[in-house]
Coordinates of C-alpha atoms and ligand atoms in Angstrom, one line a residue:
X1 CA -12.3 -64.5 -107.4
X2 CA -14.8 -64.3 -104.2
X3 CA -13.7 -68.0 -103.4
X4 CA -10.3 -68.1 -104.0
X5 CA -8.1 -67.7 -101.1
X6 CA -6.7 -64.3 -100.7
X7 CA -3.0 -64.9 -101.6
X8 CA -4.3 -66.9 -104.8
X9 CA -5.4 -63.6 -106.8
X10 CA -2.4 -61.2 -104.8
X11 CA 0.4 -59.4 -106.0
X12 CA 3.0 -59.5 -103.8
X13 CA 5.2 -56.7 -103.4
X14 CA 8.9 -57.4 -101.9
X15 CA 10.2 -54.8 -99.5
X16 CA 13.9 -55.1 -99.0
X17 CA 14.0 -52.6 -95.9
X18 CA 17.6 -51.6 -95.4
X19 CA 16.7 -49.6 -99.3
X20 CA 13.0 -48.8 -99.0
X21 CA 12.9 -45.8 -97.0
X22 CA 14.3 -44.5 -94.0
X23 CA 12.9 -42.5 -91.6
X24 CA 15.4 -41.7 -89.0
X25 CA 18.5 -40.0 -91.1
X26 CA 21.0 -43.2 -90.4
X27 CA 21.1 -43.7 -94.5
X28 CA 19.0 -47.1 -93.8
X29 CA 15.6 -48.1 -94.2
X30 CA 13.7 -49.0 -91.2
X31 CA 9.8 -50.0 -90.3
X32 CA 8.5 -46.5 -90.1
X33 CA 9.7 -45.5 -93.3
X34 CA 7.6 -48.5 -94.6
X35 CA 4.7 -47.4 -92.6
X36 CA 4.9 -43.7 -93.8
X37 CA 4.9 -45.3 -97.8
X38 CA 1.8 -47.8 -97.2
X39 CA -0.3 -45.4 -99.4
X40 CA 2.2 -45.4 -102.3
X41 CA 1.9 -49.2 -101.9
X42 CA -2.3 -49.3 -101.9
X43 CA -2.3 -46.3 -105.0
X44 CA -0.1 -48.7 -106.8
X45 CA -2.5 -51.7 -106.0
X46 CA -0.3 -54.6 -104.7
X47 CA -1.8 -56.8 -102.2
X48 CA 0.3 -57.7 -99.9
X49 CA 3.5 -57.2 -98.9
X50 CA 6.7 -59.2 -98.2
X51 CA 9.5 -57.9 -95.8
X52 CA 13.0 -59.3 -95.9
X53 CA 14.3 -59.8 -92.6
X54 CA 14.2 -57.3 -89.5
X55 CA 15.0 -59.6 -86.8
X56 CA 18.1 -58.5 -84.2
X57 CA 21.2 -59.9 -86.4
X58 CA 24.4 -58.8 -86.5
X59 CA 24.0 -58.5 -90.2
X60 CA 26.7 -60.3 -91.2
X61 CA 24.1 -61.5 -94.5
X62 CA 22.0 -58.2 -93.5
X63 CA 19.1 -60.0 -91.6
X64 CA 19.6 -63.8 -93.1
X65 CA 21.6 -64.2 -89.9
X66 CA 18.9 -63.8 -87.1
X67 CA 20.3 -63.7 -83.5
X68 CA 16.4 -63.5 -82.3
X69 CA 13.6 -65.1 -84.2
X70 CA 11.3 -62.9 -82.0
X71 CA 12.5 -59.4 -81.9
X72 CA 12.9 -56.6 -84.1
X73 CA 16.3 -55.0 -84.7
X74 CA 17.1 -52.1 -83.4
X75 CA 18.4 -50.8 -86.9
X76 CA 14.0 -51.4 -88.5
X77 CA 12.5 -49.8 -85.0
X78 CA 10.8 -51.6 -82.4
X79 CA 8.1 -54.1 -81.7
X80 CA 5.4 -51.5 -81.3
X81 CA 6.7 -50.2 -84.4
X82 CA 6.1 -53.3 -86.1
X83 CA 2.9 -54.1 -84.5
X84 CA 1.6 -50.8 -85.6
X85 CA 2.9 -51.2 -89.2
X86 CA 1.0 -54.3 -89.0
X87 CA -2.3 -52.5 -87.9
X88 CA -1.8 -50.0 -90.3
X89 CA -1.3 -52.5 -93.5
X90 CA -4.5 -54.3 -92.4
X91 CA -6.4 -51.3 -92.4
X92 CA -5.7 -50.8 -95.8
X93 CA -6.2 -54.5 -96.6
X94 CA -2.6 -55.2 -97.3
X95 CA -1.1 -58.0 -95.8
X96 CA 1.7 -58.7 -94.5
X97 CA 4.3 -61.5 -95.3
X98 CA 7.5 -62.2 -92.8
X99 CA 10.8 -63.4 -93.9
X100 CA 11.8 -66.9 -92.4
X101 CA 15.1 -68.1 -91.9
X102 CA 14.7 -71.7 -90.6
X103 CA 18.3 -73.2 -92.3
X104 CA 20.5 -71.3 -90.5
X105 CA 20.5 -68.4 -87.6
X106 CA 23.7 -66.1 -86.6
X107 CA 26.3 -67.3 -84.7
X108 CA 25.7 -64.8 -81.6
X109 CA 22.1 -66.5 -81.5
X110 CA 21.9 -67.4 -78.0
X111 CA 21.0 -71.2 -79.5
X112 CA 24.5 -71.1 -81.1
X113 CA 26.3 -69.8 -78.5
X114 CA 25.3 -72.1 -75.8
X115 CA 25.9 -75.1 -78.8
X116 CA 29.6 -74.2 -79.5
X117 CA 30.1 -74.1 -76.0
X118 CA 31.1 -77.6 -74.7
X119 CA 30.0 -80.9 -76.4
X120 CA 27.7 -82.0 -73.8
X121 CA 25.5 -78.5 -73.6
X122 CA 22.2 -79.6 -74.0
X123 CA 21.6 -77.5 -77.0
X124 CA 24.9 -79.0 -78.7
X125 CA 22.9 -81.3 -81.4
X126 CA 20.8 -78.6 -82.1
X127 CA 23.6 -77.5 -84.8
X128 CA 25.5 -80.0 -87.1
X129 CA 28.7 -80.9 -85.9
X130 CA 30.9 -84.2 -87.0
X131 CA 34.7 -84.4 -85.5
X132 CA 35.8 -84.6 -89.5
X133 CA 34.6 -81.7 -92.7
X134 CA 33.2 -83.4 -95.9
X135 CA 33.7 -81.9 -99.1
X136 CA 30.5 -79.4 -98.9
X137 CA 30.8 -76.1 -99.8
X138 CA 29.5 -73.0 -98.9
X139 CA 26.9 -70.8 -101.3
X140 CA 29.6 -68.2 -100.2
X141 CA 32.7 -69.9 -101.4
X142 CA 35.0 -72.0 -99.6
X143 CA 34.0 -75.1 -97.3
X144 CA 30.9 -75.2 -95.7
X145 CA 33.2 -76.2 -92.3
X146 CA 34.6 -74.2 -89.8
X147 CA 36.3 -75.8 -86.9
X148 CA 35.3 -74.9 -83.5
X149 CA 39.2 -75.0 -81.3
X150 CA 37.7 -75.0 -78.3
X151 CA 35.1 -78.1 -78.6
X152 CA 37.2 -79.6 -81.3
X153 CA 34.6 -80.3 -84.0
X154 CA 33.6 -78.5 -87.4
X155 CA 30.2 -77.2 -87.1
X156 CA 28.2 -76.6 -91.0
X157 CA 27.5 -73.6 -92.5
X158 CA 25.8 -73.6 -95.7
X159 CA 26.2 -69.6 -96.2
X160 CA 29.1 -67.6 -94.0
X161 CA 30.8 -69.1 -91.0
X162 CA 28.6 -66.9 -88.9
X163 CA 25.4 -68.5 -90.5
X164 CA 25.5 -71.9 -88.5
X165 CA 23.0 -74.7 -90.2
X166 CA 20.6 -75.6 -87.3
X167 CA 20.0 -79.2 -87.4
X168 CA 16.2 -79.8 -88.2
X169 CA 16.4 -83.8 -87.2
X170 CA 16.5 -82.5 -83.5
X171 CA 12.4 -82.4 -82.7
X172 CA 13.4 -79.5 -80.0
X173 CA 15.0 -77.4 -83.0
X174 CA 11.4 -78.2 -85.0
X175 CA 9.9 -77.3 -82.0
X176 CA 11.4 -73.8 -80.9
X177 CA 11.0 -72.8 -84.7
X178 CA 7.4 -74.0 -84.9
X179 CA 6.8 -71.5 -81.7
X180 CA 8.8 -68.7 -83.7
X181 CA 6.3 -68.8 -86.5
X182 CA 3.4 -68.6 -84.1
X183 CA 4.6 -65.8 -82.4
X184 CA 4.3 -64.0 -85.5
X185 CA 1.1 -65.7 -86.4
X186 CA -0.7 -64.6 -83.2
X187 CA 0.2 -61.2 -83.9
X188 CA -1.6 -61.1 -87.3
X189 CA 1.3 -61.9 -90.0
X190 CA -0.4 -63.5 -93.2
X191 CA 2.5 -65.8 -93.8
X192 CA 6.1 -66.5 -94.0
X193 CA 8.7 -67.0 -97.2
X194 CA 10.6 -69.5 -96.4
X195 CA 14.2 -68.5 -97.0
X196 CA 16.3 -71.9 -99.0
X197 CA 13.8 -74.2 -97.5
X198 CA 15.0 -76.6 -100.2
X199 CA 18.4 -77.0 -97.6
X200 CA 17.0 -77.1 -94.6
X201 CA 17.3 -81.2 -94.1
X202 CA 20.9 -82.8 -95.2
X203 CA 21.9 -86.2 -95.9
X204 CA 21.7 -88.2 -92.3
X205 CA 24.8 -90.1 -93.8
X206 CA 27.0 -86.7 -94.7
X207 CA 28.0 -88.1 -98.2
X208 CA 30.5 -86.4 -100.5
X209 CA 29.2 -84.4 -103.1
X210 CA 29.9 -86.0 -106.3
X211 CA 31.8 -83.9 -108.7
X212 CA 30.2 -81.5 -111.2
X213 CA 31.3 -82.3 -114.8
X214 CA 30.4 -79.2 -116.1
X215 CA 31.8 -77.1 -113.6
X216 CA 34.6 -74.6 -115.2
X217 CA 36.6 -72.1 -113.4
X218 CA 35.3 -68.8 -112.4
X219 CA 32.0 -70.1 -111.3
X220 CA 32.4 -70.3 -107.8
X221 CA 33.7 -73.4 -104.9
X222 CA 30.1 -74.8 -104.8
X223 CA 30.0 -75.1 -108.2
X224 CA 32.7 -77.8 -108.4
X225 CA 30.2 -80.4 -107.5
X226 CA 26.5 -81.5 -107.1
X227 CA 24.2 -80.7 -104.4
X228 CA 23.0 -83.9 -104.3
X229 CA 23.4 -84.8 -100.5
X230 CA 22.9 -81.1 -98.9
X231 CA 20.1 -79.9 -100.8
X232 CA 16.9 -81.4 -101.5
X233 CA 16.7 -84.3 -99.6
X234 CA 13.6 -86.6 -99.5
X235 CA 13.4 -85.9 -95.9
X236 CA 12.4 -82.3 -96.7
X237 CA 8.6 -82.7 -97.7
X238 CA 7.7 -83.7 -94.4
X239 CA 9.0 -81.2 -92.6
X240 CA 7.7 -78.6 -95.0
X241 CA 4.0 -80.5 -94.5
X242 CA 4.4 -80.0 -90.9
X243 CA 5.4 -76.3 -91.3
X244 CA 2.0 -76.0 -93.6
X245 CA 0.3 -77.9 -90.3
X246 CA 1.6 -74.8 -88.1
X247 CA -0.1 -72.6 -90.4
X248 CA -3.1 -73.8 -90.5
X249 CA -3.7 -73.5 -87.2
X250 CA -4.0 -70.7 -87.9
X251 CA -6.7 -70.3 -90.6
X252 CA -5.7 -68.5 -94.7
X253 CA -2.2 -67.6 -94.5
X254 CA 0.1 -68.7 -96.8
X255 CA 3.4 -70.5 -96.7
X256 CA 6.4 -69.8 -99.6
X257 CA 9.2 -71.2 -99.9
X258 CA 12.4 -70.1 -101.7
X259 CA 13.3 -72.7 -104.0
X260 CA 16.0 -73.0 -106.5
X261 CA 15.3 -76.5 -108.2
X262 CA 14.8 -77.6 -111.7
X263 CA 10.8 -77.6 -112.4
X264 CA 10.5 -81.2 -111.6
X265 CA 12.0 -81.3 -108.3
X266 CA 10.4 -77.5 -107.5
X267 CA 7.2 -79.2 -108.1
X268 CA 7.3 -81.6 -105.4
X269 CA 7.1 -78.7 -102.8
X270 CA 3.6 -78.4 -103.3
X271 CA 3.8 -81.8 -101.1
X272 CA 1.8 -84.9 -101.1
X273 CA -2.1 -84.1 -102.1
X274 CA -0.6 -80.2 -101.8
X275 CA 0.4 -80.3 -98.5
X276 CA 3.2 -78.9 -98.6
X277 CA 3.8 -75.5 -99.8
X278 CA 0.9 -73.2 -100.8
X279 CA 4.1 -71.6 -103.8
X280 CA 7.1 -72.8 -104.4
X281 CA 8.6 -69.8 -105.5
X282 CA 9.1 -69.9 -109.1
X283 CA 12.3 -68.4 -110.4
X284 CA 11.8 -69.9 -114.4
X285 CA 11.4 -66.3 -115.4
X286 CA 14.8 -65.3 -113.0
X287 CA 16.8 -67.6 -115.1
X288 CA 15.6 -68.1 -118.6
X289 CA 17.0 -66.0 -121.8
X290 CA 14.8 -63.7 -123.0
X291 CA 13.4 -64.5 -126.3
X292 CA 9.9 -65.7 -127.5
X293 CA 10.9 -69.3 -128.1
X294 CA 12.7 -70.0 -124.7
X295 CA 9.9 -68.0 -122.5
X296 CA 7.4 -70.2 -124.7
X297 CA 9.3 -73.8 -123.7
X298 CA 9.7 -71.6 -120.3
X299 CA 6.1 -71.0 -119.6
X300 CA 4.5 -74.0 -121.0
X301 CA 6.6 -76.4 -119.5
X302 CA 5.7 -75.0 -115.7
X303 CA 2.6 -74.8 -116.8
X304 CA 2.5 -78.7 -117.7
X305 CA 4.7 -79.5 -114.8
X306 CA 1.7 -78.1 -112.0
X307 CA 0.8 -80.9 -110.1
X308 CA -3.4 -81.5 -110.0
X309 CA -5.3 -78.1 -108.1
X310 CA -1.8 -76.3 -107.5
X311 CA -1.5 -72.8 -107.7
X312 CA 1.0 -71.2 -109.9
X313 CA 3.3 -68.2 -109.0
X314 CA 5.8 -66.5 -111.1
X315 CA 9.0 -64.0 -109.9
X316 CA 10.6 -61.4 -112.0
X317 CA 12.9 -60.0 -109.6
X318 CA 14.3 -60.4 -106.0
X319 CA 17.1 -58.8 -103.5
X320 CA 19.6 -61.4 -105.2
X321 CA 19.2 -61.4 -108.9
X322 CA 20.4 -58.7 -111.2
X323 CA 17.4 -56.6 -111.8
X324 CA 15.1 -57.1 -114.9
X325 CA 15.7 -53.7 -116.3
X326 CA 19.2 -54.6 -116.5
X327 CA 19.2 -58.3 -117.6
X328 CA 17.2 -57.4 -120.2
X329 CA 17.0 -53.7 -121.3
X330 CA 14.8 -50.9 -120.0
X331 CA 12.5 -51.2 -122.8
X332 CA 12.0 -54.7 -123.1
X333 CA 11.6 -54.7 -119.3
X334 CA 8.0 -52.7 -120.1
X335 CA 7.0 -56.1 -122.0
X336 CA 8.2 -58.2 -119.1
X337 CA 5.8 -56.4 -116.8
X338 CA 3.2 -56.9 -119.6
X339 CA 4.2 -60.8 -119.9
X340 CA 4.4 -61.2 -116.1
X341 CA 0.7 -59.7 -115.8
X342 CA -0.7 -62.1 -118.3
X343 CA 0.7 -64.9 -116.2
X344 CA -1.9 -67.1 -114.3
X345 CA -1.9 -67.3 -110.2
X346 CA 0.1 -65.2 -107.7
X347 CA 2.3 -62.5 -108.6
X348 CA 5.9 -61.5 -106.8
X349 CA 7.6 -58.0 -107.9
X350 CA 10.7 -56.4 -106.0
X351 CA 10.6 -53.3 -104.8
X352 CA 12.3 -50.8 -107.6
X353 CA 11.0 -53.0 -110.2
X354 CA 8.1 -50.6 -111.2
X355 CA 10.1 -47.8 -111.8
X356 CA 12.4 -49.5 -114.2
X357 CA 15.7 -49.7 -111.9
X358 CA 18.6 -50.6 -112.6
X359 CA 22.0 -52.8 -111.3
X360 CA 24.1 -49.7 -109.7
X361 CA 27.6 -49.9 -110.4
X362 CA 29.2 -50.4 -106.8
X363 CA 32.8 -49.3 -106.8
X364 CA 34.9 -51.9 -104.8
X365 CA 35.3 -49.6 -101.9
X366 CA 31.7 -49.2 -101.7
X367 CA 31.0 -53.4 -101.5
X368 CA 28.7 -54.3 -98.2
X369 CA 27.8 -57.6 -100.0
X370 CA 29.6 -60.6 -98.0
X371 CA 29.1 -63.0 -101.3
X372 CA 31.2 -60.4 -103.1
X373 CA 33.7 -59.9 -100.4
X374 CA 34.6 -63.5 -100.5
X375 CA 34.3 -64.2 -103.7
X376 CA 35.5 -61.0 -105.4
X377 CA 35.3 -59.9 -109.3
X378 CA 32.8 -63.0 -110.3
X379 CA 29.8 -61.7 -110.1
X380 CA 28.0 -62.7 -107.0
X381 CA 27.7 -59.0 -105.6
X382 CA 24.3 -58.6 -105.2
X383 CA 25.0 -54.9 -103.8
X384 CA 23.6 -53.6 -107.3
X385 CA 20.0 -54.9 -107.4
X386 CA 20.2 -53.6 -103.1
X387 CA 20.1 -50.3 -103.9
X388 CA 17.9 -47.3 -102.1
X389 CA 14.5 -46.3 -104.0
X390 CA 14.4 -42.9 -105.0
X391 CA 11.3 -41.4 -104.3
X392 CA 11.8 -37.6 -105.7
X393 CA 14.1 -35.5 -107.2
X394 CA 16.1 -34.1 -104.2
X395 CA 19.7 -35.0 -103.6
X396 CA 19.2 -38.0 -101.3
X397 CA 15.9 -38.9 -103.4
X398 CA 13.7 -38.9 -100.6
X399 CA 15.3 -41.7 -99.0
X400 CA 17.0 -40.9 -96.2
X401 CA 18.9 -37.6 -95.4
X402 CA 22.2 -38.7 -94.6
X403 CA 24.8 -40.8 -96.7
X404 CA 22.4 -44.0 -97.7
X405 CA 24.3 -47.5 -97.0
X406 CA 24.4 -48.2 -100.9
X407 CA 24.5 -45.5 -103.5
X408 CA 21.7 -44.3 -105.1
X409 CA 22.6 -44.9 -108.3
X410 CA 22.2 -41.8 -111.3
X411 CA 19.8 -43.2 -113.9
X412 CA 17.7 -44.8 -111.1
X413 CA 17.8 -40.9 -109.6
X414 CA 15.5 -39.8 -112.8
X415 CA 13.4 -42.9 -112.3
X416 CA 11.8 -41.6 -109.0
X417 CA 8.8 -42.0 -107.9
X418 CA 7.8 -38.6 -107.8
X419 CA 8.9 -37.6 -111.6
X420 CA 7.3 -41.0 -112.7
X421 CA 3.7 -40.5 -111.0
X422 CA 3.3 -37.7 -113.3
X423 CA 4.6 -39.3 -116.7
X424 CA 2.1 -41.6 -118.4
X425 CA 4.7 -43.4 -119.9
X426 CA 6.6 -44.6 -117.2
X427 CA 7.2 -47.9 -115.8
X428 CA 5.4 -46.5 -112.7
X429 CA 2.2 -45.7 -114.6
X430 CA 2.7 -49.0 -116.5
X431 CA 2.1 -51.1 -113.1
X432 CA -0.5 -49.2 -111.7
X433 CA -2.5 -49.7 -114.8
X434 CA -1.7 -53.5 -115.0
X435 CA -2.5 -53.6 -111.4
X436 CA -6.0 -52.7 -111.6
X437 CA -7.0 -54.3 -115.0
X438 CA -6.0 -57.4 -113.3
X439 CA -7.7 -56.4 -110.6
X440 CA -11.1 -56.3 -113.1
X441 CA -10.1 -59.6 -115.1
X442 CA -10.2 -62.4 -113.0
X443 CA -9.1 -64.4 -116.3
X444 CA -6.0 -63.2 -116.4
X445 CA -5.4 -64.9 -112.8
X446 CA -7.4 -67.9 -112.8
X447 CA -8.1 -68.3 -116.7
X448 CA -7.0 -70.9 -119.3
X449 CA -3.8 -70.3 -120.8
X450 CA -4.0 -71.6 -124.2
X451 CA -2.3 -72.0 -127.5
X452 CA 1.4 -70.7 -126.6
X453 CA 2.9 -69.7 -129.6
X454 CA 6.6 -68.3 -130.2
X455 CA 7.3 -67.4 -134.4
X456 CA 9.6 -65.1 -135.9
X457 CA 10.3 -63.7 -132.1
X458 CA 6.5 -63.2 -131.3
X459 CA 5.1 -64.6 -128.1
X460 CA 1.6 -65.3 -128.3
X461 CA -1.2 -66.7 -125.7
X462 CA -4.4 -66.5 -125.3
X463 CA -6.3 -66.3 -121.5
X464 CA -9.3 -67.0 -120.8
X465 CA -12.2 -67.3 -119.0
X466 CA -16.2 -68.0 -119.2
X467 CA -16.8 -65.3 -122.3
X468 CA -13.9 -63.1 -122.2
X469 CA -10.7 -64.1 -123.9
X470 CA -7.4 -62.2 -124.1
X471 CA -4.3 -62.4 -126.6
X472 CA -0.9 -61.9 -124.8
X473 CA 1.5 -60.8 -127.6
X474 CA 4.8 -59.7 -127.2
X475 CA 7.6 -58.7 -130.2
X476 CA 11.4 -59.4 -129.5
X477 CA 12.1 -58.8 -132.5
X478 CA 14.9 -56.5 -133.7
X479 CA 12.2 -55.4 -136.4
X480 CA 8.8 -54.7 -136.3
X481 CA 6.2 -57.3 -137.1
X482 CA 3.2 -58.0 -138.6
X483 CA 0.3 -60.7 -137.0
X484 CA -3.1 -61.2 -137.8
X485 CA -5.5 -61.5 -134.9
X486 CA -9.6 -61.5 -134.4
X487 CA -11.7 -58.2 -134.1
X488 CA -11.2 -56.8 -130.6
X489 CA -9.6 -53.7 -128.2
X490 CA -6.1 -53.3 -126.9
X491 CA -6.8 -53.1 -123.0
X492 CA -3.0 -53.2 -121.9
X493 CA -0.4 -52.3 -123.5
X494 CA 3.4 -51.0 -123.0
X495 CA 2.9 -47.6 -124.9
X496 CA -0.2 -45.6 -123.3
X497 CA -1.4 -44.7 -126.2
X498 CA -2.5 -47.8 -127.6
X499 CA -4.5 -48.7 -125.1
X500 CA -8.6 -48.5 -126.7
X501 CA -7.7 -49.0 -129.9
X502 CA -9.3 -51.5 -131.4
X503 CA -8.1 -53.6 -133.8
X504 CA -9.3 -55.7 -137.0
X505 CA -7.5 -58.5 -139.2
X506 CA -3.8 -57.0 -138.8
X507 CA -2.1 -55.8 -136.1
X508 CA 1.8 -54.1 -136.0
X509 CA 4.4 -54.4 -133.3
X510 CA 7.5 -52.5 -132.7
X511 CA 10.3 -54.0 -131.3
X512 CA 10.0 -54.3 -127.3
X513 CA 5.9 -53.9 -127.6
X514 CA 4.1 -56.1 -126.0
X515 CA 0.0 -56.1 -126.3
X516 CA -3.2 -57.6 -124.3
X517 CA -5.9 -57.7 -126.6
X518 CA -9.6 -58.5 -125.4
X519 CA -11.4 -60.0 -128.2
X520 CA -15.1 -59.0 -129.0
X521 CA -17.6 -61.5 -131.2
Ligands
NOJ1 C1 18.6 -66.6 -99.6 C2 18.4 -65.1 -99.4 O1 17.5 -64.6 -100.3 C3 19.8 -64.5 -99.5 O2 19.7 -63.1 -99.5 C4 20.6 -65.0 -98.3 O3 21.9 -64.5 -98.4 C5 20.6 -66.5 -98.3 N1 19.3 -67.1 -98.5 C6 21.1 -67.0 -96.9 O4 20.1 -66.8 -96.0

């Protein structure tokens, strides 16, 4: 693994800060309460870690609407704060990976507010306006055009009307956010995710968007048609090339790039002879059902979908997806972090993810979410999977000592990190130990996977690498189940107490077990 770049064997952690851990009693996270947990983070053996935004916004999308691509808020701490979190990761060789928001900024961004205000300002075209909407629509609901009275145009917004689109065909636009990323680069920061960078160019021509034939009601505005002329445009991989040019300026760091496409059209972001970027973020294991048959057609299609040398990545969980432990059960969950371990390349988990938490039920009056303000009842809070971590057993769970900005949430309470440390069965101890096995076994990162197998809801694999080969099996079954496998040891596994055992000819699986078995000749 000597050779491979650094983010190619990492496990990425995602720190969504407002929830992590605060530090100064105003019930939100903030920089210093990520600095005071950086040993939690090395004894649990991530890598690296990714923070969501903590630019100045006026958090109308809580940090995805930046007012200053080069400050800190005030909310997270200062830049001293930051630069000594910084210096403090390093030193315990964990990186650190920025949040980029290049599609849109806020509407009190200086950029913005100079735009909007006459049509000849100078910085005017650095926005999208046209004197007459299309049909576009927002990923919030409702059109994705807001008229300006005063200058008499609509200006876009693919997210909230205070998220204005920047428009990336301006070269001085390209050029101010090239600058923003070296800022950050200078200072030491291993790499950006790239927040929607599959949006970030729109057609020249401002087509409709043709209707969606299986759109029915309840799904959301957007949903109505196809995002065929403001998402995803050819234009795109250029741009994204010459945003993989800006980092390498700067020597290994590694670019990401939120992408919600279809595997085919994901797997063009790896660019032209991989120039593009170093992961598209891959949500496959976000979206699919969870039973052995689709995460086999799942798995082995990405797998065959990889363009020549590209790297793979897999995601179980992020800031805007229900949570794993509650799309798919608590138990079950433990065989997701088993299955996402056995996965070959670069790992992503969300914070809260290895303890097991759950979706907290928000109570209307409690909603901070503006995608569930403005689109009430359908499911598009994402205030449940926001929720603060609980790190012990005290009323406020460590987190903060004042009312936290989301609740904490009761069964994530007995979840906490300080309870969990000392059970062997938890989720907690579950992670640590799959962090440093595949730590150890470089095979389960940048081995073979071979003969993908689903039967009878057993998902089999095998991994493997020089001499040492591993079977991934996993039962989602209702019942328990019976396979037949070659002489060898159970090195991971989701009940503690399996692990060592060493098995011959016939192996048995409870529902919800998954295994990783090393063979021996
Ligand atoms: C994707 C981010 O993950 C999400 O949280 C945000 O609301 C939108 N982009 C808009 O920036």
């Amino acid at each position: 693994m000597q050779d491979l770049n650094w983010w190619k064997h990492a496990v990425v952690y995602q720190i969504y800060p407002r929830s992590f851990q605060d530090s100064n009693g105003d019930g939100i996270g903030d920089l210093n309460g990520i600095r005071n947990r950086l040993d939690y983070l090395v004894e649990l053996g991530i890598d690296a870690i990714w923070i969501s935004p903590i630019y100045p916004s006026p958090m109308a999308d809580f940090g995805y609407d930046v007012a200053d691509y080069c400050g800190i808020d005030t909310i997270f701490g200062t830049m001293q704060e930051f630069d000594r979190l910084l210096q403090e990761a390093h030193r315990r060789e964990l990186r650190v990976i920025l949040d980029f928001v290049p599609n849109h900024t806020s509407d009190q961004h200086p950029w913005f507010i100079e735009s909007r205000s006459s049509r000849d300002n100078p910085k005017r075209d650095w926005y999208i306006w046209r004197d007459q909407p299309n049909n576009w629509q927002s990923h919030f609901g409702g059109s994705a055009w807001e008229f300006d009275q005063p200058s008499g145009q609509y200006y876009l917004h693919e997210f909230l009307k205070e998220q204005p689109d920047l428009n990336w065909r301006n070269p001085a636009v390209k050029s101010a956010m090239f600058d923003a990323l070296r800022f950050w680069l200078r200072k030491g920061v291993d790499g950006f995710r790239v927040d929607v960078m599959w949006l970030m160019i729109k057609d020249d021509q401002f087509r409709d968007n043709p209707p969606n034939p299986g759109y029915t009601v309840g799904q959301g505005s957007r949903a109505q048609f196809l995002p065929s002329y403001d998402a995803d445009r050819p234009e795109i991989h250029e741009l994204v090339g010459e945003m993989r040019g800006v980092l390498e300026e700067f020597g290994d760091r590694v670019l990401i790039g939120e992408i919600y496409l279809p595997v085919p059209r994901l797997m063009d972001y790896y660019g032209q002879r991989l120039r593009g970027a170093n992961l598209p973020f891959n949500f496959q294991l976000l979206q699919c059902a969870w039973s052995a048959e689709e995460l086999a057609s799942t798995i082995s299609e990405y797998m065959a979908a990889l363009p020549a040398g590209a790297w793979p990545n897999w995601v179980l969980g992020n800031h805007d997806k229900s949570r794993i432990a509650s799309r798919i059960g608590f138990k079950k969950a433990h065989a997701a972090a088993l299955l996402l371990f056995s996965l070959p390349g670069t790992l992503t988990i969300y914070n809260g993810e290895e303890l097991g938490m759950q979706d907290v039920l928000i109570r209307p009056e409690e909603v901070q979410d503006p995608a569930e303000k403005r689109q009430p009842g359908i499911g598009m809070g994402r205030d449940p999977e926001r929720t603060p971590i609980p790190w012990d057993s005290s009323p406020l769970c460590g987190f903060t000592s004042s009312a936290p900005w989301l609740p904490i949430g009761d069964a994530n309470r007995t979840l906490n990190v300080q309870s969990s440390s000392s059970d062997p069965n938890s989720m907690l101890s579950l992670y640590q130990r799959l962090l440093r096995f595949r730590r150890e076994e470089p095979a389960l990162v940048s081995g073979q996977l071979t003969d993908m197998s689903a039967t009878d809801g057993l998902l089999q694999f095998f991994r493997s690498e020089g001499s040492e080969r591993f079977r991934f099996v996993m039962n989602l079954a209702e019942e328990s189940r019976q396979i037949a496998v070659e002489t060898g040891v159970i090195v991971a596994s989701t009940s503690q107490s399996r692990e060592g055992e060493h098995v011959r000819r016939m192996l048995s699986l409870e529902p919800a077990e998954a295994l990783i078995i090393r063979a021996e000749d």
